[in-house]
GROMACS .gro file of C-alpha atoms in nm:
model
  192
    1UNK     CA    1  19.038   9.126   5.248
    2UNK     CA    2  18.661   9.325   5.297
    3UNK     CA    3  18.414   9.159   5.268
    4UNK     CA    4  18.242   9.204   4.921
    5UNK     CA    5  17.905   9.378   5.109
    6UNK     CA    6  17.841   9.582   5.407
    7UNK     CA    7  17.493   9.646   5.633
    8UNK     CA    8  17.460   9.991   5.730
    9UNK     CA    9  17.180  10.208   5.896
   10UNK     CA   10  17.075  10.432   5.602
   11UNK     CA   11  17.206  10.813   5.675
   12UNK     CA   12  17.170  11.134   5.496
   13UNK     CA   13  17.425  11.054   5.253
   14UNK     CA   14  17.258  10.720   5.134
   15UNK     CA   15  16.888  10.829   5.196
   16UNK     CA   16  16.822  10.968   4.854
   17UNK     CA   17  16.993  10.617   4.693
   18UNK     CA   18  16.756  10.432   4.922
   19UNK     CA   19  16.442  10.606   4.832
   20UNK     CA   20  16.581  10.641   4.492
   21UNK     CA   21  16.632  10.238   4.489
   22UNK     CA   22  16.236  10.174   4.667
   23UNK     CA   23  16.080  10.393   4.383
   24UNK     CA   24  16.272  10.174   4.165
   25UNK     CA   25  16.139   9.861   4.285
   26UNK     CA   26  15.765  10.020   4.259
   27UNK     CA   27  15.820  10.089   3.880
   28UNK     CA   28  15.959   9.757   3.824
   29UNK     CA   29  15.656   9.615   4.001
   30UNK     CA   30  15.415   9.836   3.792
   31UNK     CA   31  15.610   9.767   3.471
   32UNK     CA   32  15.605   9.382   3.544
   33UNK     CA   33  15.192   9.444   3.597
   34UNK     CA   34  15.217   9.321   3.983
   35UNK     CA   35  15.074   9.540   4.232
   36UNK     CA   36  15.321   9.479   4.541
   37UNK     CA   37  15.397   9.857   4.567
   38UNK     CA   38  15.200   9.930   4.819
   39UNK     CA   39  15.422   9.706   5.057
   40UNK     CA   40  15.698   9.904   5.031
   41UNK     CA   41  15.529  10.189   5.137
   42UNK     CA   42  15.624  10.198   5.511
   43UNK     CA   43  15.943  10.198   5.373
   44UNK     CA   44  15.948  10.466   5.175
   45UNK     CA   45  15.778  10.686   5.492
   46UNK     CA   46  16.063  10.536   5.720
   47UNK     CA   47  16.311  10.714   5.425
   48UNK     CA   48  16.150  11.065   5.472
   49UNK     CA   49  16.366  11.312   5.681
   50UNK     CA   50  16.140  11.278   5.945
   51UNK     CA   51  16.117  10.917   5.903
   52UNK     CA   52  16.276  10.598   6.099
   53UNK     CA   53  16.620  10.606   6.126
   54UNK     CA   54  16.657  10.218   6.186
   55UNK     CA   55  16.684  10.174   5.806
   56UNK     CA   56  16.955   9.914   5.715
   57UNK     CA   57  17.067   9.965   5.390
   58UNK     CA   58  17.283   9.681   5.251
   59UNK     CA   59  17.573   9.765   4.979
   60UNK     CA   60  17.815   9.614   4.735
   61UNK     CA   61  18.109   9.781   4.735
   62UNK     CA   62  17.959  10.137   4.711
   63UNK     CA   63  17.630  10.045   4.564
   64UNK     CA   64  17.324  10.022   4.762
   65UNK     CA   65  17.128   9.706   4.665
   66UNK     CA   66  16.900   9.667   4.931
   67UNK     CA   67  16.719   9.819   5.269
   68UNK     CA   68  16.486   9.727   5.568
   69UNK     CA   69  16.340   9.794   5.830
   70UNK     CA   70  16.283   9.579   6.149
   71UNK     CA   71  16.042   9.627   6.435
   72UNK     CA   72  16.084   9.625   6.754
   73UNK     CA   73  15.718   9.604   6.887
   74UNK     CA   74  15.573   9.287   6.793
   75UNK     CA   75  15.217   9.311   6.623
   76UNK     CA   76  14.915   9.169   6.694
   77UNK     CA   77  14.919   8.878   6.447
   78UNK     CA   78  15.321   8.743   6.508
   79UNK     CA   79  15.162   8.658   6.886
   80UNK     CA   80  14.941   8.388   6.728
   81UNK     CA   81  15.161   8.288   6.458
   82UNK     CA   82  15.476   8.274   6.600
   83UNK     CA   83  15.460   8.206   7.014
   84UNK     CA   84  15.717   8.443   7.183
   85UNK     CA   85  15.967   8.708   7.088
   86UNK     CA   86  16.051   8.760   6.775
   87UNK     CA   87  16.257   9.041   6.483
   88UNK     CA   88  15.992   9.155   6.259
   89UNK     CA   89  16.085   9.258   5.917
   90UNK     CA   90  15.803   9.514   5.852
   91UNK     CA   91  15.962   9.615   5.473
   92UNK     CA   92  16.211   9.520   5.314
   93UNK     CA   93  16.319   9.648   4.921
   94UNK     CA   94  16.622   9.487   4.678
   95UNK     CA   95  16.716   9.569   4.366
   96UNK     CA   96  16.494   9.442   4.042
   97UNK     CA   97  16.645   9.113   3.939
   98UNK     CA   98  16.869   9.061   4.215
   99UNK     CA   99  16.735   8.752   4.384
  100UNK     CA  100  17.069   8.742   4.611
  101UNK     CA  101  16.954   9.047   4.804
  102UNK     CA  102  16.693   8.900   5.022
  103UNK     CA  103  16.934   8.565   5.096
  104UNK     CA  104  17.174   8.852   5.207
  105UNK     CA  105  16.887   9.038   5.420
  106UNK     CA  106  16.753   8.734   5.502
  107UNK     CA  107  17.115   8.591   5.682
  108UNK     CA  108  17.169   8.949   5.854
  109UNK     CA  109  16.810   8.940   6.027
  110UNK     CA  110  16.891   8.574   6.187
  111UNK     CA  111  17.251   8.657   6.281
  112UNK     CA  112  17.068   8.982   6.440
  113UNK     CA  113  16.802   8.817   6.617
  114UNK     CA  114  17.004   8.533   6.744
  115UNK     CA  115  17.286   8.792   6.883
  116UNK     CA  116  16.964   8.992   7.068
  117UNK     CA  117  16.879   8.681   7.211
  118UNK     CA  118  16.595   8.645   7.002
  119UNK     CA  119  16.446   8.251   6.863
  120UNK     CA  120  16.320   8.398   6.555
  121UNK     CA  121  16.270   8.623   6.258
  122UNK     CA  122  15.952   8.670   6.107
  123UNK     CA  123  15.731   8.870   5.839
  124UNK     CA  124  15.436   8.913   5.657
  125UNK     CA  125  15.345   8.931   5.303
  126UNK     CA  126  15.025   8.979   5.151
  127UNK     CA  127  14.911   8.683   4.899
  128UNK     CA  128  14.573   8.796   4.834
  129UNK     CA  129  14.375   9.077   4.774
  130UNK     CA  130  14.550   9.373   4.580
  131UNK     CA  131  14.923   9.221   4.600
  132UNK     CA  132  14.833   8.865   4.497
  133UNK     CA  133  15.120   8.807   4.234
  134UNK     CA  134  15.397   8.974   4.370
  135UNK     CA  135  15.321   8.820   4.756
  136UNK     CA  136  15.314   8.513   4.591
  137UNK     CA  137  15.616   8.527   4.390
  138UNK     CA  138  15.788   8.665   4.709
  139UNK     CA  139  15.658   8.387   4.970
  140UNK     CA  140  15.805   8.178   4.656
  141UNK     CA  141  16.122   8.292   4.669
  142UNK     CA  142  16.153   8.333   5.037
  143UNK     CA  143  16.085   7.939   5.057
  144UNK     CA  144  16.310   7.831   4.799
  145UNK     CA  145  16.639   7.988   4.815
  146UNK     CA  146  16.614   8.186   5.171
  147UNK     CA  147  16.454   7.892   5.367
  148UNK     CA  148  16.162   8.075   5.548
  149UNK     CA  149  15.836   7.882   5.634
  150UNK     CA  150  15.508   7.982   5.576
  151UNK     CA  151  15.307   7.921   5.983
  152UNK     CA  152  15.002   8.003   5.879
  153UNK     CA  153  14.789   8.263   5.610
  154UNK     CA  154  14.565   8.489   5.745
  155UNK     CA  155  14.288   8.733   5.621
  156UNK     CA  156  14.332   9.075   5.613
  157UNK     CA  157  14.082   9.425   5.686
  158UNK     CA  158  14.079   9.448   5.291
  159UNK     CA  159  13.936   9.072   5.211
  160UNK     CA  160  14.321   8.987   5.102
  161UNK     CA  161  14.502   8.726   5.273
  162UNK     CA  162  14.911   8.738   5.477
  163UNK     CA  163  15.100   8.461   5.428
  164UNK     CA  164  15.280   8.495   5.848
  165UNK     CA  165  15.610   8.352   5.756
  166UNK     CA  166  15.915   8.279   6.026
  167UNK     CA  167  16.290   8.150   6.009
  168UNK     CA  168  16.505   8.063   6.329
  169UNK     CA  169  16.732   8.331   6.425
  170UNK     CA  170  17.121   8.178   6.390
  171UNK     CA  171  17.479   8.286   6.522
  172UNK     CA  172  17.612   8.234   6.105
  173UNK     CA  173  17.933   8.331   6.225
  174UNK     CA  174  18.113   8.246   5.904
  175UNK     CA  175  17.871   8.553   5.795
  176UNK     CA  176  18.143   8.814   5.846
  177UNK     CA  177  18.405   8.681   5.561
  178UNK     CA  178  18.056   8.796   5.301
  179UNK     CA  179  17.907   9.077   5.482
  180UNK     CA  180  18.049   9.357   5.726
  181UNK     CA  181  17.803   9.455   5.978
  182UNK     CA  182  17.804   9.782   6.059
  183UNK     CA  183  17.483   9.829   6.282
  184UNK     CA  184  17.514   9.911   6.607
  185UNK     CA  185  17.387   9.553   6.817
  186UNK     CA  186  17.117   9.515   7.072
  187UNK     CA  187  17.139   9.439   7.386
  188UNK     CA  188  17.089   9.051   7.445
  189UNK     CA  189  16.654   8.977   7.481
  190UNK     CA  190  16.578   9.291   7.302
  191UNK     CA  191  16.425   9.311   7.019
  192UNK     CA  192  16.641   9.498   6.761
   0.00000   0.00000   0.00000
């Protein structure tokens, strides 16, 4: 039997349902009167034709609920906040009152660290400034149900605040029965 979702890099055939499903997300924000938009735009630059194509787009059955993107190239802050090599979600977008879609990002990224030999996956989310209540809500939710910690919180250019947030990277090899992985793996000590 398949499993009931797939991760995918995004292609040209799913690019317009990805932006299409990120511009969602910012009108649900804006409806809901939380300002966490402006997070998701690397994301929607990383959608443009001439954008990233490392875009994982996760699906149920044939419907896209979800995309990422992960970083390679570790940023100034993760060095302080979490010591040594690390995935780094930089964005990350699920559909509007689907909680399960960041569990089911959140499981991919530490099977994908851990199989790129890689201790842990980490992110950022602003909690203060011009994002306050949907970083909060999101660290939140990240805690509760996904299992991330919060390492430290700290200020930003713009007099807001990051919340640097990290989970251990794990094999989760019972992960395949739920979720068929197509993305092509690093190689072992790279970051993916």
């Amino acid at each position: 039997m398949r499993p009931p979702f797939q991760a995918r890099l995004i292609d040209e055939t799913s690019r317009s349902a990805a932006r299409d499903l990120v511009r969602s997300r910012v009108r649900w924000l804006s409806r809901h009167a939380l300002t966490g938009a402006t997070a998701l735009n690397p994301l929607l630059a990383a959608l443009t034709p001439e954008g990233d194509s490392r875009v994982v787009g996760f699906f149920e059955g044939t419907e896209l609920i979800g995309c990422l993107t992960a970083d390679p190239a570790p940023a100034a802050w993760d060095h302080q906040a979490v010591p040594g090599p690390a995935l780094t979600v930089t964005a990350a977008c699920g559909t509007p009152g689907r909680g399960d879609v960041a569990r089911l990002m959140t499981l991919w990224a530490r099977r994908r660290a851990h199989r790129a030999g890689l201790p842990w996956v980490r992110c950022r989310i602003e909690t203060a400034g011009p994002d306050t209540e949907a970083g909060t809500a999101l660290v939140r939710h990240l805690i509760t149900p996904c299992r991330w910690n919060v390492v430290t919180s700290v200020p930003t250019d713009t007099d807001g605040r990051l919340a640097l947030m990290r989970i251990h990277a794990a094999p989760l090899d019972g992960l395949d029965a739920y979720l068929h992985d197509t993305v092509p793996h690093p190689p072992r000590n790279h970051p993916a």
